[in-house]
mmCIF file of C-alpha atoms in Angstrom:
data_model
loop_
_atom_site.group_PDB
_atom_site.id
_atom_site.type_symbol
_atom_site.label_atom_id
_atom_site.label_comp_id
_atom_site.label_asym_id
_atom_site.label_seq_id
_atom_site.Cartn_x
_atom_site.Cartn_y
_atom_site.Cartn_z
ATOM 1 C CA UNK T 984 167.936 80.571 177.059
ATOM 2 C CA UNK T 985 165.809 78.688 174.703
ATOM 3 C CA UNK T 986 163.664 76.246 176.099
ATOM 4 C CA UNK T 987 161.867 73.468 173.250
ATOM 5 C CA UNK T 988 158.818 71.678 174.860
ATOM 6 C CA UNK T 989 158.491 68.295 173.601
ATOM 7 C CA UNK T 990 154.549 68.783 174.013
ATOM 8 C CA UNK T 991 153.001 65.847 172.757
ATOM 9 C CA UNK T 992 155.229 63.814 175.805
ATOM 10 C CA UNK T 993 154.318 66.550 178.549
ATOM 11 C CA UNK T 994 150.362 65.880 177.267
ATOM 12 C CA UNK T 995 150.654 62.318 177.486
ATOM 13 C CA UNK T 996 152.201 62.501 180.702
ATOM 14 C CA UNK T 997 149.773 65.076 182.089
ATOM 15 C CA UNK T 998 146.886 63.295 181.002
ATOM 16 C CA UNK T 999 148.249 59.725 182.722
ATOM 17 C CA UNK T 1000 149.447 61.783 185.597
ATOM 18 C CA UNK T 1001 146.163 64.247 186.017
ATOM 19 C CA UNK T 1002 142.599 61.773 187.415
ATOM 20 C CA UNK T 1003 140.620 61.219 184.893
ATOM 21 C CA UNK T 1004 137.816 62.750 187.253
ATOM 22 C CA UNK T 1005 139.284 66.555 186.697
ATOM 23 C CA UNK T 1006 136.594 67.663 184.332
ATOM 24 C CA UNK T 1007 135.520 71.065 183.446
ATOM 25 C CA UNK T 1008 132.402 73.071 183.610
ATOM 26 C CA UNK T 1009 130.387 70.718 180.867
ATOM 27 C CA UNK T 1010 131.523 67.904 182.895
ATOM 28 C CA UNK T 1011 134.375 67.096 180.110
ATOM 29 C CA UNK T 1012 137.971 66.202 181.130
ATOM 30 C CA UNK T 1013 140.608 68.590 181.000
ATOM 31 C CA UNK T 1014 142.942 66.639 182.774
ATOM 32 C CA UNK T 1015 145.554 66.825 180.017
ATOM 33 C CA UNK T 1016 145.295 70.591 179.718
ATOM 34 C CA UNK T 1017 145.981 71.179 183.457
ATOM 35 C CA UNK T 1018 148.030 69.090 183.658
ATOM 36 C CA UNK T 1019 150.362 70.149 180.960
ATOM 37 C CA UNK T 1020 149.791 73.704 182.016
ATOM 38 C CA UNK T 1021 151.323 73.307 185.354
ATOM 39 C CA UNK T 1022 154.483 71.321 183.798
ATOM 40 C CA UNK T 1023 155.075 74.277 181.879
ATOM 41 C CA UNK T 1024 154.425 76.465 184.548
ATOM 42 C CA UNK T 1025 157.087 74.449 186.530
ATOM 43 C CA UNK T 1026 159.545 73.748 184.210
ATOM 44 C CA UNK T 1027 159.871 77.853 183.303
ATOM 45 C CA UNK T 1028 160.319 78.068 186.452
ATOM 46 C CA UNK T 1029 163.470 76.203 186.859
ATOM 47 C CA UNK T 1030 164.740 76.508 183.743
ATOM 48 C CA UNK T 1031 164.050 80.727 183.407
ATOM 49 C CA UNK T 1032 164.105 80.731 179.469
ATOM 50 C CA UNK T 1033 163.437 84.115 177.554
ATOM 51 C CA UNK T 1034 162.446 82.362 175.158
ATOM 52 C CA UNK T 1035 159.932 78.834 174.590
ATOM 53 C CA UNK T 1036 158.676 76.472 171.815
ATOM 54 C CA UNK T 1037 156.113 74.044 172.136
ATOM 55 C CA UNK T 1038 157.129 71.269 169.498
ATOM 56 C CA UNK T 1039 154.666 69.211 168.138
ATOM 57 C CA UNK T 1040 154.201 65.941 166.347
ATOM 58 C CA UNK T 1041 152.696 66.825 163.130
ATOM 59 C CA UNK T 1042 154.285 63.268 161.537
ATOM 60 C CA UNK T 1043 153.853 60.625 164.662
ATOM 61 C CA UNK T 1044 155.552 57.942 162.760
ATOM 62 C CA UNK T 1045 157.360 58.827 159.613
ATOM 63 C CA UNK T 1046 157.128 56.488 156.488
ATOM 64 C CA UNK T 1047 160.606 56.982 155.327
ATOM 65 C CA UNK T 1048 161.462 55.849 159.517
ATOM 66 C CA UNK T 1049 159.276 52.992 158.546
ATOM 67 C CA UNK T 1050 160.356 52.154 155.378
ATOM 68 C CA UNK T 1051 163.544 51.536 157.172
ATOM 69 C CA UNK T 1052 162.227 49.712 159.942
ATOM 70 C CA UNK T 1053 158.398 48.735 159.740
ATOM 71 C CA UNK T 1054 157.974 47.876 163.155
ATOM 72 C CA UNK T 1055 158.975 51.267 164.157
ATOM 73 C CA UNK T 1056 155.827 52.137 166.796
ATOM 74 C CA UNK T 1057 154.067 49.680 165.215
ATOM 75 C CA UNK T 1058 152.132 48.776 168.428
ATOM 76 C CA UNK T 1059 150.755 52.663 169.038
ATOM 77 C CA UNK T 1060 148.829 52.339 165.803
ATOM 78 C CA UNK T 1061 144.759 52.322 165.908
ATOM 79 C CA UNK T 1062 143.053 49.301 164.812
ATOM 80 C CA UNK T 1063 139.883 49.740 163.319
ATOM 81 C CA UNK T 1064 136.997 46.779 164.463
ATOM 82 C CA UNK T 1065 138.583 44.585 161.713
ATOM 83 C CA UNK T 1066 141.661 45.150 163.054
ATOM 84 C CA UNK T 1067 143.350 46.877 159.954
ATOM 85 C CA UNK T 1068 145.360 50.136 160.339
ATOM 86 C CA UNK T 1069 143.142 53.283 159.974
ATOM 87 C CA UNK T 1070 145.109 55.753 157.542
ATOM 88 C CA UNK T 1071 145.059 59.225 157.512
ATOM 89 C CA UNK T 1072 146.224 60.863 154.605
ATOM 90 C CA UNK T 1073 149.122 57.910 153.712
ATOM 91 C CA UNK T 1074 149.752 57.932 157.828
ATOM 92 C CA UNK T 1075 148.544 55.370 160.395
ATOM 93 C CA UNK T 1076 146.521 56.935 163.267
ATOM 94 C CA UNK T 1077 147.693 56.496 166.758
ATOM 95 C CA UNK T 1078 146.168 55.504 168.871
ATOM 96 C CA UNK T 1079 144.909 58.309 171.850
ATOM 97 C CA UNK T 1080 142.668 58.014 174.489
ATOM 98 C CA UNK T 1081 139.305 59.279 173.343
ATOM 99 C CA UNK T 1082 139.382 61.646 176.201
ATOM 100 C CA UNK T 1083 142.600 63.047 175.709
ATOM 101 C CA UNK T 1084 141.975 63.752 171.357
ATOM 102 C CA UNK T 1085 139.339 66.686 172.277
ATOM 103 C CA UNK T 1086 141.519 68.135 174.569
ATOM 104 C CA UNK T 1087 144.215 68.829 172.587
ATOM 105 C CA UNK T 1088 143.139 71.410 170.321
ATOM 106 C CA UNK T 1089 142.114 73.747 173.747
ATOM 107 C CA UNK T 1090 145.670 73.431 175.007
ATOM 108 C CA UNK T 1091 146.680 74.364 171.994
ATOM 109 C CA UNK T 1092 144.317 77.646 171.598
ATOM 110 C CA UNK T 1093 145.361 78.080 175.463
ATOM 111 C CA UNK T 1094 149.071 78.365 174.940
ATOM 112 C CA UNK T 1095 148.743 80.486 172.027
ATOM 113 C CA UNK T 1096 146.934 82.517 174.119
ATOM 114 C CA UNK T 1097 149.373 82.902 176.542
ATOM 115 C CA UNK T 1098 151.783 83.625 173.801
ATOM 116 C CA UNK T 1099 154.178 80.423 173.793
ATOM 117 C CA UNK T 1100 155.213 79.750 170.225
ATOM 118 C CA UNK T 1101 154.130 76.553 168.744
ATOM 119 C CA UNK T 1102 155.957 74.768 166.102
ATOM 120 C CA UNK T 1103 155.782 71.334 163.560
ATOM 121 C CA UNK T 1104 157.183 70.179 160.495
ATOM 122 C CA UNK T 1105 154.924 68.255 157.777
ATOM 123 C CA UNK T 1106 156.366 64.946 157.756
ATOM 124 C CA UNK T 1107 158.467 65.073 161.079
ATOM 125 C CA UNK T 1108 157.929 63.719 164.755
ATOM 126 C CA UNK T 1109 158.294 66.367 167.450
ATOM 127 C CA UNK T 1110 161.588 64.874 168.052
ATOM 128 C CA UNK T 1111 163.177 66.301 164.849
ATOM 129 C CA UNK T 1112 161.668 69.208 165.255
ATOM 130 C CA UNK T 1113 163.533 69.679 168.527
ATOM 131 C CA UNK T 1114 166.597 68.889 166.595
ATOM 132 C CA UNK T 1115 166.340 70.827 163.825
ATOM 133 C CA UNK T 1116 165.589 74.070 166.180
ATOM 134 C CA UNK T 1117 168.666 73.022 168.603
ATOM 135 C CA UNK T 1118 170.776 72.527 166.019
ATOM 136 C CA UNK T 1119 169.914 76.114 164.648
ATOM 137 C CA UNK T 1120 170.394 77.832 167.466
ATOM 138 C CA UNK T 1121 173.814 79.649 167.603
ATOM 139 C CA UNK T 1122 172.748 82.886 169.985
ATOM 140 C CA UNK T 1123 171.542 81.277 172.955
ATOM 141 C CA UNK T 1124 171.780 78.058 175.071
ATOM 142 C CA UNK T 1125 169.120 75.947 174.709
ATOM 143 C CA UNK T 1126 166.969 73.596 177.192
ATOM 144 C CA UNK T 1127 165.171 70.494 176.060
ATOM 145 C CA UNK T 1128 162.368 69.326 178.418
ATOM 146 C CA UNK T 1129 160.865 65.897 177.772
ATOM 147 C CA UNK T 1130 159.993 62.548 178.761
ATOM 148 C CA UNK T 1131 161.880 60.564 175.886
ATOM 149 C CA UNK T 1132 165.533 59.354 176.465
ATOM 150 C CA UNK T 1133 165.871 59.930 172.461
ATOM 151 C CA UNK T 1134 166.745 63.338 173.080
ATOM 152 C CA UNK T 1135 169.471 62.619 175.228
ATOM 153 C CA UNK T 1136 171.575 62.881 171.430
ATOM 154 C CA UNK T 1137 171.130 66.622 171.592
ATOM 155 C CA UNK T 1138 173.639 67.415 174.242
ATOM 156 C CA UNK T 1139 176.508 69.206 173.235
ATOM 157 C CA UNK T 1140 178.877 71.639 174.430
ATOM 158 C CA UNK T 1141 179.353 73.544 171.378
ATOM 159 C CA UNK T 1142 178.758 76.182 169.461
ATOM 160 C CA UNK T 1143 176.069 77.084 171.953
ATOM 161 C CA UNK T 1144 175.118 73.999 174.406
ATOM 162 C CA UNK T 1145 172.390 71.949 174.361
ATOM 163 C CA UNK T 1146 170.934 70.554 177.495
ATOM 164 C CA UNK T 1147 168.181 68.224 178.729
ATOM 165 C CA UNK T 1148 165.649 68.925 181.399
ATOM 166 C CA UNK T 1149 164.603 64.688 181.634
ATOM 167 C CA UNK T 1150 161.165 64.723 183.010
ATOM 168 C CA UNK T 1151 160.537 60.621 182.311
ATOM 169 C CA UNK T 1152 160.294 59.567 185.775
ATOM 170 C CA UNK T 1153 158.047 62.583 187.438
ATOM 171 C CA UNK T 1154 158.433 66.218 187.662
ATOM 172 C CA UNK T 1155 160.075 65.390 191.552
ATOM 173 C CA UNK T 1156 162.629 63.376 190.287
ATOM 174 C CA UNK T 1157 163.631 65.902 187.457
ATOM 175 C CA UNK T 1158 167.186 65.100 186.000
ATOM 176 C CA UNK T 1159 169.013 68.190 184.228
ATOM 177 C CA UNK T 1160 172.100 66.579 181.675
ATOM 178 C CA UNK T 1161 174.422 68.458 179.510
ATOM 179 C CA UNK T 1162 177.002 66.412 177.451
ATOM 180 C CA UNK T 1163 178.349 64.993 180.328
ATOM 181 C CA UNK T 1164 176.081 63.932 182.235
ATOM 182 C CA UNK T 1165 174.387 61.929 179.973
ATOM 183 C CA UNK T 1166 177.472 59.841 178.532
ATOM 184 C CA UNK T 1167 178.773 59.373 182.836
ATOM 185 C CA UNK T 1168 175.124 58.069 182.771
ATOM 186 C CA UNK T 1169 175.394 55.561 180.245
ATOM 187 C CA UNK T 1170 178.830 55.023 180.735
ATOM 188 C CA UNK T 1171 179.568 56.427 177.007
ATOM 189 C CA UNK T 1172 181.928 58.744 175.087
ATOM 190 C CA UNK T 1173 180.070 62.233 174.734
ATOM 191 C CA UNK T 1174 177.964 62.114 171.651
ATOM 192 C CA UNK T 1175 177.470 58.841 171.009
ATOM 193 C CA UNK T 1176 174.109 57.627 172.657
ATOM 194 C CA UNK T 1177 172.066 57.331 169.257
ATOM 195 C CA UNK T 1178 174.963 54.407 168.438
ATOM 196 C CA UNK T 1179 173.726 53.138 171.781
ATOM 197 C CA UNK T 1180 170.177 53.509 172.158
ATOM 198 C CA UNK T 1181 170.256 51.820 168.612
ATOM 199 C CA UNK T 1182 172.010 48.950 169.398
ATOM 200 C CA UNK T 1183 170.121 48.373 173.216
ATOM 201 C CA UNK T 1184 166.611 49.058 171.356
ATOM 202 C CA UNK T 1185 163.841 50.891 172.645
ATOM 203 C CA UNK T 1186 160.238 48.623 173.007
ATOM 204 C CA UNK T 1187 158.398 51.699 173.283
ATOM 205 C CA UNK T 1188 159.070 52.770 169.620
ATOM 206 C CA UNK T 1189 159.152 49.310 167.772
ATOM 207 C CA UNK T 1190 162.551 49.117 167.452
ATOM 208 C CA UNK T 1191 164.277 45.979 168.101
ATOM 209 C CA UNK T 1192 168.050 46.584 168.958
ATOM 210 C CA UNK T 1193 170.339 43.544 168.729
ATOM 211 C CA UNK T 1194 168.857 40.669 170.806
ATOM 212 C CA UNK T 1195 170.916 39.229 173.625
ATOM 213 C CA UNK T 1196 172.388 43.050 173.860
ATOM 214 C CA UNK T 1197 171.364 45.842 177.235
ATOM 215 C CA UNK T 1198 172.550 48.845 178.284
ATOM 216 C CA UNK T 1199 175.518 46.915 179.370
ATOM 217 C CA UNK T 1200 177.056 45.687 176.377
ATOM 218 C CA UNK T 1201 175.779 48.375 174.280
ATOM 219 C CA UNK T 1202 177.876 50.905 176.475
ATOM 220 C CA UNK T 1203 180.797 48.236 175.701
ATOM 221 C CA UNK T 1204 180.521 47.395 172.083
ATOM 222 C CA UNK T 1205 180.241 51.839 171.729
ATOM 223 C CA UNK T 1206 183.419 52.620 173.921
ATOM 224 C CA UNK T 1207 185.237 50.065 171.592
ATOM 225 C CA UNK T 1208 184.137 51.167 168.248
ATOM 226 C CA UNK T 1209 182.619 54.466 168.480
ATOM 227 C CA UNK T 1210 179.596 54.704 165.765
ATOM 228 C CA UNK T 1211 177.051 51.996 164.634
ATOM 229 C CA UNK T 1212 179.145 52.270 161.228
ATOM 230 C CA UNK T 1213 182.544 51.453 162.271
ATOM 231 C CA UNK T 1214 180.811 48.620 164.020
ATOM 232 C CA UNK T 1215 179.383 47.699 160.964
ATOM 233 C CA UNK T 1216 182.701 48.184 158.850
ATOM 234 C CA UNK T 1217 184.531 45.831 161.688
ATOM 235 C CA UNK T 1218 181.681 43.051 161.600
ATOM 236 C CA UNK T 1219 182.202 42.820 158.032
ATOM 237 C CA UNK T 1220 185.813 42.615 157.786
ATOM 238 C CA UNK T 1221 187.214 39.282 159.156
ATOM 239 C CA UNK T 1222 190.576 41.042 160.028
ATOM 240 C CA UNK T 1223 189.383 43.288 162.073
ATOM 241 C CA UNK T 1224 189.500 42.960 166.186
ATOM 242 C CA UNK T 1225 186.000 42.029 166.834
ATOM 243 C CA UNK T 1226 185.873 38.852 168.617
ATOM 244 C CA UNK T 1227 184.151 35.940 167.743
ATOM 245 C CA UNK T 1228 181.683 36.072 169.972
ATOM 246 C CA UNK T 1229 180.803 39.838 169.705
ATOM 247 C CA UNK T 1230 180.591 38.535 165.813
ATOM 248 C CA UNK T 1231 178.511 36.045 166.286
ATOM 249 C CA UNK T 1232 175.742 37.988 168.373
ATOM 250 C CA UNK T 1233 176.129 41.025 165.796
ATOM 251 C CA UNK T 1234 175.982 39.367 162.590
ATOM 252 C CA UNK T 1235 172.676 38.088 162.896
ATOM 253 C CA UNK T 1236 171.555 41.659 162.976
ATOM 254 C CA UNK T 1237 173.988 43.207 160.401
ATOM 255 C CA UNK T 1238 170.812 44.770 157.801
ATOM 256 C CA UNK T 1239 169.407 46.427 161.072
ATOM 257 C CA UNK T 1240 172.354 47.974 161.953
ATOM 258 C CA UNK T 1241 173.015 49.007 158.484
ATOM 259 C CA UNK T 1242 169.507 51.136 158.962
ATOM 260 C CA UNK T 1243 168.978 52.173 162.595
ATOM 261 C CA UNK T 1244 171.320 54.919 162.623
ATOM 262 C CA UNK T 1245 168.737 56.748 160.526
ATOM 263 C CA UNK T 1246 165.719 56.365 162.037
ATOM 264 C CA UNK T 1247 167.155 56.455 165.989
ATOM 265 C CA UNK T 1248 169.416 59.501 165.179
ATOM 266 C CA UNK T 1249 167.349 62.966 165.143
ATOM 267 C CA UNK T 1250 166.493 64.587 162.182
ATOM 268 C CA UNK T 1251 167.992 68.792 162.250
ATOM 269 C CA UNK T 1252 166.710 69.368 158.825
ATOM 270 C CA UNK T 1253 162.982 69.927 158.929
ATOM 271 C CA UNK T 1254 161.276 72.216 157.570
ATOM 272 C CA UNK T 1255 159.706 74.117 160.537
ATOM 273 C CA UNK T 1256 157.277 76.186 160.919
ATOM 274 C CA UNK T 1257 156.740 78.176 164.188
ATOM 275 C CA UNK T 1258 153.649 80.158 164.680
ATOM 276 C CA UNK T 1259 153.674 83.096 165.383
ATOM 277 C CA UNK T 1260 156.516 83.422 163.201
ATOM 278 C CA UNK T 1261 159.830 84.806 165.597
ATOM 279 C CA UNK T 1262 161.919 83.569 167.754
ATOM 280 C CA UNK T 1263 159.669 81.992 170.255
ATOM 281 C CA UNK T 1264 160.482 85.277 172.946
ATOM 282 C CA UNK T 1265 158.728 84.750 176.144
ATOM 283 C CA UNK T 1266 156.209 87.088 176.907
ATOM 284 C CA UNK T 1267 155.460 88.865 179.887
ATOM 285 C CA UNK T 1268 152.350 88.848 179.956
ATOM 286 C CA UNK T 1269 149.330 87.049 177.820
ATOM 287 C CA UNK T 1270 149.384 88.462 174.362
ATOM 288 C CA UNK T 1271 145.486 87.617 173.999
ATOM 289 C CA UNK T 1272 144.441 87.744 177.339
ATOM 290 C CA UNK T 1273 140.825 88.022 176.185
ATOM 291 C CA UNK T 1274 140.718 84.894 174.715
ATOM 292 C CA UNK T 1275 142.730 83.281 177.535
ATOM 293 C CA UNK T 1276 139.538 84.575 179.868
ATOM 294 C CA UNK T 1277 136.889 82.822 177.714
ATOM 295 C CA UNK T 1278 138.987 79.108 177.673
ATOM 296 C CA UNK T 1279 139.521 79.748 181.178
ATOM 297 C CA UNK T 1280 135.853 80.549 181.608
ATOM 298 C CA UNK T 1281 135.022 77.350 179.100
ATOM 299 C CA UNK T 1282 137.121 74.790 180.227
ATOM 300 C CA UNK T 1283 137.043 75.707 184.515
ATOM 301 C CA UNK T 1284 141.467 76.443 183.902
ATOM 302 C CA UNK T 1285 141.655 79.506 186.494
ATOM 303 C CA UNK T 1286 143.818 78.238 188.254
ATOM 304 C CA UNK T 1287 146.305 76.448 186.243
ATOM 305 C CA UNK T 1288 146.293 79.711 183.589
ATOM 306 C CA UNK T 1289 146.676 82.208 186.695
ATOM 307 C CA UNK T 1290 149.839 79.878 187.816
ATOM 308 C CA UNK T 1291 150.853 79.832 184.464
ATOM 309 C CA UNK T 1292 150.422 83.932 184.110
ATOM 310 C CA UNK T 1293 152.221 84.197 187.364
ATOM 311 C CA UNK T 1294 155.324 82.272 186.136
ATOM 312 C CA UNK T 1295 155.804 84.152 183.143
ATOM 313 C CA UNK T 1296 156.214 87.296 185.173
ATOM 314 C CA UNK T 1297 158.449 85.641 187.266
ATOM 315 C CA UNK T 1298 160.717 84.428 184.336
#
């Protein structure tokens, strides 16, 4: 099984999860990196994958996703003391703790370490990353494990199936959903939640959804006409069996529905990069273990590396 990591989540989460007081040797916090190490340590684990990719956001927020809608995430952008966005290279700069930013590299030279693959795509959020790799795949089943109801899209049956390891509401309340489970969830037909999450919204990324529509109606308006564009097609055509009231809440936000599809639905055509270069095979033991010792030694992570070292020969 393949098993992508939707890191940037599992660091945020670690490092909001972790005290703020865990602090290595030079009295710097590594709460993020021990944190994240033991999710990964748990969620191999569970899920026993031969094989794992740590995706990364090496785009946060897309400008053609914001050329389409320029609220998207909008609110995670830095402000400088003027309050204008900071740009980096063309691309806002979100905003990140200041004592999670230094801690990201060392997880980063810590899992390579280890030998977990870690992959990006200039241009692309981690989430089409994990899209673009799932949608590749045609050997193996594949596992996604994050925090982000987004990636609910990526279940499928067929031709190898896609899963989701949901890890949004703690590591004990773990939900695992193939196809199924997520459309019984939402009350949906299989492979249709990007037509829903684009239509309910999601605050959390800037996008606005139709007002006066929830989870609810969402669900409703998708079992009756399937995508956002035949949705679109019937709220333009008078003759068609929307009723007037579903019309008159819908037309108000016709142009966003004519462009959310785009920027909810996943990208699976980035150009990724995984490093090292392969197939992201698990390996049984730490393929630099010399280097692992001196980060370990660094950054006070014996413990979370040995657990870590432990579940990979377990796996």
């Amino acid at each position: 099984m393949l098993q992508l990591l939707d890191l940037a989540g599992i660091y945020f989460r670690a490092f909001h999860g972790v005290p703020a007081s865990t602090v290595g040797p030079d009295g710097r916090p590594v709460n993020a990196i021990r944190g994240t190490l033991d999710i990964v340590r748990r969620v191999i684990l569970d899920g026993r994958p031969t094989r794992v990719v740590a995706c990364l956001d090496l785009d946060w927020r897309p400008a053609w996703r914001v050329e389409l809608i320029p609220t998207y995430k909008t609110h995670r952008v830095a402000e400088s003391d003027n309050s204008q966005p900071l740009l980096d290279g063309g691309t806002a700069v979100e905003q990140v703790p200041d004592e999670l930013a230094p801690q990201i590299p060392v997880l980063l030279e810590v899992l390579s370490a280890v030998g977990i693959a870690i992959a990006g795509a200039p241009g692309f959020e981690a989430d089409d990353v994990i899209g673009t790799l799932a949608a590749r795949e045609r050997r193996d089943p594949v596992e996604v494990v994050t925090g982000d109801r987004d990636l609910f899209q990526l279940a499928r049956d067929e031709p190898t199936p896609v899963r989701v390891r949901y890890i949004g509401a703690g590591m004990s309340k773990v939900q695992v959903l193939d196809t199924a489970g997520v459309a019984a969830k939402h009350g949906i037909p299989a492979g249709r939640y990007p037509d829903f999450a684009a239509l309910r919204g999601d605050p959390s990324d800037g996008l606005p959804g139709v007002p006066g529509v929830g989870d609810k109606t969402a669900a409703g308006l998708v079992n009756s006409f399937g995508s956002i564009e035949s949705l679109v097609a019937a709220l333009v055509d008078p003759s068609s069996s929307m009723t007037p009231s579903q019309r008159a809440k819908l037309t108000p936000a016709l142009a966003y529905l004519r462009v959310a599809p785009k920027v909810v639905r996943v990208a699976t055509d980035a150009g990724v990069t995984i490093t090292p270069s392969g197939d992201g095979r698990l390996p049984g033991t730490p393929v630099d273990p010399d280097r692992l010792v001196e980060l370990a030694e660094q950054y006070g992570l014996h413990s979370p590396v040995a657990r870590l070292i432990d579940a990979l020969g377990r796996a």
